[in-house]
C-alpha cells in the first residue's frame, strides 16, 4: 500500500516545471544554445516533490545531474523550444502550477541544413537567418484567459542585466505585466553574478491580482542557495 504524504505546502498539487536551456539545430552537427545550467529548475522540482506535489519536470539542456524519476517526480527531456512548447501544451491543462524556469531560445535558425554546412574556397562566411520561437509562457497565460484552461498559478523567470535606461527590477516589473503571469522571479545577471553558481539572489514579484492574495510586500528578495530560492518561490506560488 502506497502512502501519500499529506504534508507540505504543495501536498497533492500537480506541478509542471521547465528547466535548462534549449538547443536550436543549424545543421546535423551545430546548434544555437545558451548558458543556462538548469540548476534552479532542478532545485524547484526537487523542492516541489519534497513539498508533497506530483512533479513533471520538463528538462532541456542541463549542466547538473537530473534527478531520477520517482512516483512523484516524472522527468521528460526536450531539446528545442518547439519541443518544449509541445510538452508544456500537453502538460499544462492538468497542472495546478506551472514554473517556467527554462531558458527558452527566442530565435532559431530559419532553415535547418540537412547536410553539414561546408566552408567554401572563396573565404566567405554564411549568413544565418533566424526566426522567432513561440513564447510558451505568454501562450499559456493567453490560453488560460481565453479558454479557461491551464494552471491556476503561472510563474515566469527573468534574467536581467539592466541597461543605461533601466535597472533590472524595473525591467522585471515590465516583463511581469507584459507576460501576464502571476509571479515573476528575477535573477540579476552580469558582472560578479555568475551563471551556474549555487549561490543566488532572486527577487519574487507578484502581479496585482496575485499580490492581493499575498500578505507580503511587493517584492520578496531571497539570497542563498538555489534550494532556498526554490523554497521561497514555491511558498509564494502555493498561497
Ligand atoms: N519564455 C518562454 N518562451 C520563450 C521565451 C521565454 O516561455 N520563447 C519564458 C521563460 O521561460 C521565462 C520568461 O518567459 O520564464 C521570461 O523569459 P525572458 O527571456 O526573460 O523573456 P523574453 O520575453 O524572452 O524577453 P527578453 O527579450 O528579455 O529575452
Ligand atoms: Ca528571452
Tab-separated table of C-alpha atoms and ligand atoms in Angstrom:
chain	number	residue	atom	x	y	z
A	1	UNK	CA	0.000	0.000	0.000
A	2	UNK	CA	1.399	3.351	-1.048
A	3	UNK	CA	1.070	6.154	1.449
A	4	UNK	CA	0.571	9.633	0.030
A	5	UNK	CA	2.479	12.217	2.035
A	6	UNK	CA	-0.183	14.695	3.080
A	7	UNK	CA	2.206	17.268	4.434
A	8	UNK	CA	3.988	20.059	2.608
A	9	UNK	CA	2.634	23.279	1.137
A	10	UNK	CA	2.060	21.588	-2.238
A	11	UNK	CA	0.505	18.360	-0.981
A	12	UNK	CA	-1.379	16.663	-3.803
A	13	UNK	CA	-0.880	19.516	-6.292
A	14	UNK	CA	0.238	18.885	-9.847
A	15	UNK	CA	3.271	20.977	-10.661
A	16	UNK	CA	4.965	21.367	-14.045
A	17	UNK	CA	8.483	22.802	-14.025
A	18	UNK	CA	10.619	23.566	-17.063
A	19	UNK	CA	14.390	23.711	-16.629
A	20	UNK	CA	17.584	24.232	-18.568
A	21	UNK	CA	18.369	25.711	-21.924
A	22	UNK	CA	17.065	24.850	-25.354
A	23	UNK	CA	19.217	23.893	-28.305
A	24	UNK	CA	18.265	25.042	-31.775
A	25	UNK	CA	19.817	22.985	-34.557
A	26	UNK	CA	21.504	24.642	-37.512
A	27	UNK	CA	22.792	21.543	-39.272
A	28	UNK	CA	23.425	17.935	-38.124
A	29	UNK	CA	26.475	18.953	-36.092
A	30	UNK	CA	25.761	22.523	-34.943
A	31	UNK	CA	23.252	24.374	-32.830
A	32	UNK	CA	22.493	27.658	-31.086
A	33	UNK	CA	22.442	27.308	-27.327
A	34	UNK	CA	22.674	29.303	-24.131
A	35	UNK	CA	24.433	29.173	-20.781
A	36	UNK	CA	21.560	28.023	-18.590
A	37	UNK	CA	22.741	25.360	-16.137
A	38	UNK	CA	19.271	24.109	-15.289
A	39	UNK	CA	20.189	24.071	-11.597
A	40	UNK	CA	17.420	26.402	-10.449
A	41	UNK	CA	14.752	24.413	-12.285
A	42	UNK	CA	16.045	21.134	-10.879
A	43	UNK	CA	16.085	22.610	-7.368
A	44	UNK	CA	12.475	23.718	-7.874
A	45	UNK	CA	11.436	20.226	-8.989
A	46	UNK	CA	13.111	18.592	-6.006
A	47	UNK	CA	11.658	21.091	-3.568
A	48	UNK	CA	8.158	20.768	-5.059
A	49	UNK	CA	8.325	16.976	-4.686
A	50	UNK	CA	9.559	17.388	-1.115
A	51	UNK	CA	6.557	19.662	-0.500
A	52	UNK	CA	4.191	16.873	-1.492
A	53	UNK	CA	3.495	17.778	-5.134
A	54	UNK	CA	3.260	15.487	-8.150
A	55	UNK	CA	6.008	16.973	-10.252
A	56	UNK	CA	6.526	16.859	-14.013
A	57	UNK	CA	9.998	18.207	-14.772
A	58	UNK	CA	10.499	19.115	-18.437
A	59	UNK	CA	14.227	19.480	-18.878
A	60	UNK	CA	16.215	20.837	-21.778
A	61	UNK	CA	19.996	21.000	-21.831
A	62	UNK	CA	21.313	20.952	-18.272
A	63	UNK	CA	24.775	21.022	-16.770
A	64	UNK	CA	23.726	19.472	-13.500
A	65	UNK	CA	22.632	15.910	-12.931
A	66	UNK	CA	18.920	15.358	-13.376
A	67	UNK	CA	17.034	13.733	-10.523
A	68	UNK	CA	15.923	10.171	-11.063
A	69	UNK	CA	12.270	9.712	-11.839
A	70	UNK	CA	10.111	8.558	-8.944
A	71	UNK	CA	6.422	8.049	-8.317
A	72	UNK	CA	6.081	11.745	-7.589
A	73	UNK	CA	8.715	13.142	-9.938
A	74	UNK	CA	8.422	12.490	-13.655
A	75	UNK	CA	11.291	13.668	-15.860
A	76	UNK	CA	10.832	14.423	-19.564
A	77	UNK	CA	13.646	15.542	-21.862
A	78	UNK	CA	13.324	18.051	-24.691
A	79	UNK	CA	15.860	19.853	-26.846
A	80	UNK	CA	14.294	22.624	-28.910
A	81	UNK	CA	11.906	25.422	-27.951
A	82	UNK	CA	9.287	23.851	-30.210
A	83	UNK	CA	9.603	20.528	-28.389
A	84	UNK	CA	9.290	22.404	-25.098
A	85	UNK	CA	6.177	24.144	-26.402
A	86	UNK	CA	4.581	20.797	-27.261
A	87	UNK	CA	5.498	19.305	-23.886
A	88	UNK	CA	4.084	22.305	-21.994
A	89	UNK	CA	0.919	22.329	-24.102
A	90	UNK	CA	0.382	18.659	-23.231
A	91	UNK	CA	1.112	19.076	-19.522
A	92	UNK	CA	-0.379	22.489	-18.685
A	93	UNK	CA	-4.123	21.686	-18.878
A	94	UNK	CA	-3.805	19.218	-15.995
A	95	UNK	CA	-1.430	21.298	-13.885
A	96	UNK	CA	-2.197	23.424	-10.830
A	97	UNK	CA	1.106	25.268	-11.063
A	98	UNK	CA	3.500	25.949	-13.956
A	99	UNK	CA	7.004	27.248	-13.287
A	100	UNK	CA	8.854	28.339	-16.440
A	101	UNK	CA	12.457	28.255	-15.247
A	102	UNK	CA	13.749	27.133	-18.654
A	103	UNK	CA	15.913	29.475	-20.709
A	104	UNK	CA	13.974	29.303	-23.961
A	105	UNK	CA	15.786	30.430	-27.112
A	106	UNK	CA	13.983	33.454	-28.506
A	107	UNK	CA	15.189	32.624	-32.019
A	108	UNK	CA	16.103	29.558	-34.044
A	109	UNK	CA	17.822	29.202	-37.408
A	110	UNK	CA	15.126	29.800	-40.013
A	111	UNK	CA	16.472	26.987	-42.153
A	112	UNK	CA	17.827	23.635	-40.957
A	113	UNK	CA	20.555	22.379	-43.301
A	114	UNK	CA	20.123	18.621	-43.840
A	115	UNK	CA	23.840	18.298	-44.613
A	116	UNK	CA	26.746	19.818	-42.705
A	117	UNK	CA	27.466	23.375	-43.825
A	118	UNK	CA	30.900	23.406	-45.503
A	119	UNK	CA	33.476	26.124	-45.953
A	120	UNK	CA	33.916	27.475	-49.452
A	121	UNK	CA	37.210	28.299	-51.170
A	122	UNK	CA	36.422	31.992	-51.637
A	123	UNK	CA	36.885	32.772	-47.939
A	124	UNK	CA	33.245	33.762	-47.492
A	125	UNK	CA	31.102	33.033	-44.463
A	126	UNK	CA	27.432	32.067	-44.432
A	127	UNK	CA	24.764	34.405	-43.145
A	128	UNK	CA	22.459	32.657	-40.711
A	129	UNK	CA	18.912	33.916	-40.735
A	130	UNK	CA	16.950	33.485	-37.532
A	131	UNK	CA	13.248	33.245	-36.922
A	132	UNK	CA	11.229	33.788	-33.722
A	133	UNK	CA	10.334	30.921	-31.455
A	134	UNK	CA	6.907	30.786	-29.820
A	135	UNK	CA	6.622	32.476	-26.428
A	136	UNK	CA	5.496	29.494	-24.370
A	137	UNK	CA	4.810	31.410	-21.161
A	138	UNK	CA	2.743	34.119	-22.859
A	139	UNK	CA	0.867	31.493	-24.842
A	140	UNK	CA	-0.025	29.502	-21.709
A	141	UNK	CA	-1.246	32.666	-19.966
A	142	UNK	CA	-3.276	33.593	-23.047
A	143	UNK	CA	-4.864	30.159	-23.257
A	144	UNK	CA	-5.847	30.335	-19.612
A	145	UNK	CA	-7.534	33.702	-20.034
A	146	UNK	CA	-9.274	32.837	-23.313
A	147	UNK	CA	-10.168	29.174	-22.869
A	148	UNK	CA	-10.032	28.953	-19.092
A	149	UNK	CA	-7.642	26.006	-19.416
A	150	UNK	CA	-4.394	25.711	-17.539
A	151	UNK	CA	-2.587	26.209	-14.247
A	152	UNK	CA	-4.118	28.431	-11.597
A	153	UNK	CA	-0.666	29.811	-10.863
A	154	UNK	CA	1.893	30.551	-13.593
A	155	UNK	CA	5.416	31.606	-12.654
A	156	UNK	CA	7.899	33.160	-15.070
A	157	UNK	CA	11.618	33.758	-14.678
A	158	UNK	CA	13.715	36.626	-15.958
A	159	UNK	CA	17.460	37.066	-16.038
A	160	UNK	CA	18.206	40.753	-16.428
A	161	UNK	CA	21.427	42.743	-16.556
A	162	UNK	CA	19.706	46.112	-16.695
A	163	UNK	CA	20.876	48.770	-19.152
A	164	UNK	CA	21.623	52.511	-19.194
A	165	UNK	CA	17.916	53.329	-19.109
A	166	UNK	CA	16.525	50.812	-16.663
A	167	UNK	CA	17.511	48.845	-13.620
A	168	UNK	CA	16.781	45.101	-13.512
A	169	UNK	CA	13.826	45.483	-11.147
A	170	UNK	CA	12.051	47.943	-13.445
A	171	UNK	CA	12.626	45.657	-16.422
A	172	UNK	CA	11.242	42.756	-14.408
A	173	UNK	CA	8.114	44.723	-13.426
A	174	UNK	CA	7.524	45.492	-17.092
A	175	UNK	CA	8.100	41.874	-18.069
A	176	UNK	CA	5.654	40.664	-15.423
A	177	UNK	CA	2.970	42.916	-16.897
A	178	UNK	CA	3.805	42.040	-20.484
A	179	UNK	CA	3.760	38.296	-19.865
A	180	UNK	CA	0.643	38.354	-17.701
A	181	UNK	CA	1.901	35.643	-15.364
A	182	UNK	CA	1.149	35.633	-11.639
A	183	UNK	CA	4.690	35.653	-10.274
A	184	UNK	CA	7.972	36.600	-11.888
A	185	UNK	CA	11.299	35.576	-10.412
A	186	UNK	CA	14.086	37.999	-11.226
A	187	UNK	CA	17.683	36.887	-11.386
A	188	UNK	CA	20.189	39.670	-11.810
A	189	UNK	CA	22.972	38.576	-14.125
A	190	UNK	CA	26.171	40.218	-15.242
A	191	UNK	CA	29.416	41.118	-13.548
A	192	UNK	CA	30.092	39.136	-10.365
A	193	UNK	CA	26.805	37.362	-10.796
A	194	UNK	CA	27.696	34.132	-12.473
A	195	UNK	CA	25.571	31.610	-14.309
A	196	UNK	CA	25.511	28.157	-12.804
A	197	UNK	CA	26.714	29.035	-9.314
A	198	UNK	CA	24.797	27.591	-6.399
A	199	UNK	CA	24.667	30.881	-4.517
A	200	UNK	CA	21.910	33.036	-5.900
A	201	UNK	CA	19.812	36.094	-5.234
A	202	UNK	CA	16.283	36.212	-6.515
A	203	UNK	CA	13.530	38.772	-6.309
A	204	UNK	CA	9.990	37.462	-6.437
A	205	UNK	CA	7.478	39.875	-7.980
A	206	UNK	CA	3.745	39.318	-7.867
A	207	UNK	CA	1.146	40.585	-10.332
A	208	UNK	CA	-1.529	42.894	-8.973
A	209	UNK	CA	-4.107	40.139	-8.736
A	210	UNK	CA	-1.641	37.737	-7.145
A	211	UNK	CA	-0.457	40.440	-4.763
A	212	UNK	CA	-3.969	40.961	-3.481
A	213	UNK	CA	-3.760	37.443	-2.088
A	214	UNK	CA	-0.322	37.865	-0.572
A	215	UNK	CA	0.207	39.403	2.786
A	216	UNK	CA	3.775	40.210	1.891
A	217	UNK	CA	5.170	43.274	0.241
A	218	UNK	CA	5.528	43.894	-3.462
A	219	UNK	CA	8.895	42.207	-3.857
A	220	UNK	CA	10.368	39.373	-1.834
A	221	UNK	CA	14.138	39.070	-2.041
A	222	UNK	CA	15.990	35.909	-1.166
A	223	UNK	CA	19.717	35.448	-1.029
A	224	UNK	CA	21.010	31.931	-0.526
A	225	UNK	CA	21.322	28.611	-2.276
A	226	UNK	CA	19.182	27.659	-5.252
A	227	UNK	CA	17.332	25.256	-2.944
A	228	UNK	CA	16.475	28.143	-0.619
A	229	UNK	CA	15.357	30.270	-3.552
A	230	UNK	CA	13.217	27.375	-4.801
A	231	UNK	CA	11.594	27.035	-1.396
A	232	UNK	CA	10.719	30.735	-1.291
A	233	UNK	CA	9.272	30.722	-4.813
A	234	UNK	CA	7.129	27.649	-4.152
A	235	UNK	CA	5.917	29.066	-0.845
A	236	UNK	CA	4.614	32.153	-2.682
A	237	UNK	CA	3.171	30.069	-5.510
A	238	UNK	CA	1.334	27.823	-3.042
A	239	UNK	CA	-0.563	30.696	-1.394
B	1	LIG	N1	9.856	32.180	-22.182
B	1	LIG	C1	9.017	31.337	-22.892
B	1	LIG	N2	9.151	31.240	-24.252
B	1	LIG	C2	10.055	31.983	-24.905
B	1	LIG	C3	10.908	32.859	-24.198
B	1	LIG	C4	10.779	32.933	-22.829
B	1	LIG	O1	8.182	30.677	-22.290
B	1	LIG	N3	10.149	31.875	-26.233
B	1	LIG	C5	9.698	32.286	-20.720
B	1	LIG	C6	10.926	31.909	-19.918
B	1	LIG	O2	10.916	30.540	-19.575
B	1	LIG	C7	10.798	32.801	-18.695
B	1	LIG	C8	10.047	34.021	-19.208
B	1	LIG	O3	9.427	33.627	-20.429
B	1	LIG	O4	10.012	32.209	-17.705
B	1	LIG	C9	10.883	35.218	-19.443
B	1	LIG	O5	11.913	34.908	-20.334
B	1	LIG	P1	12.839	36.067	-20.852
B	1	LIG	O6	13.809	35.515	-21.833
B	1	LIG	O7	13.359	36.822	-19.681
B	1	LIG	O8	11.740	36.997	-21.564
B	1	LIG	P2	11.566	37.475	-23.044
B	1	LIG	O9	10.132	37.823	-23.195
B	1	LIG	O10	12.107	36.472	-23.999
B	1	LIG	O11	12.362	38.811	-23.082
B	1	LIG	P3	13.894	39.157	-23.478
B	1	LIG	O12	13.787	39.915	-24.748
B	1	LIG	O13	14.364	39.985	-22.311
B	1	LIG	O14	14.670	37.878	-23.617
B	2	LIG	CA1	14.277	35.676	-23.984
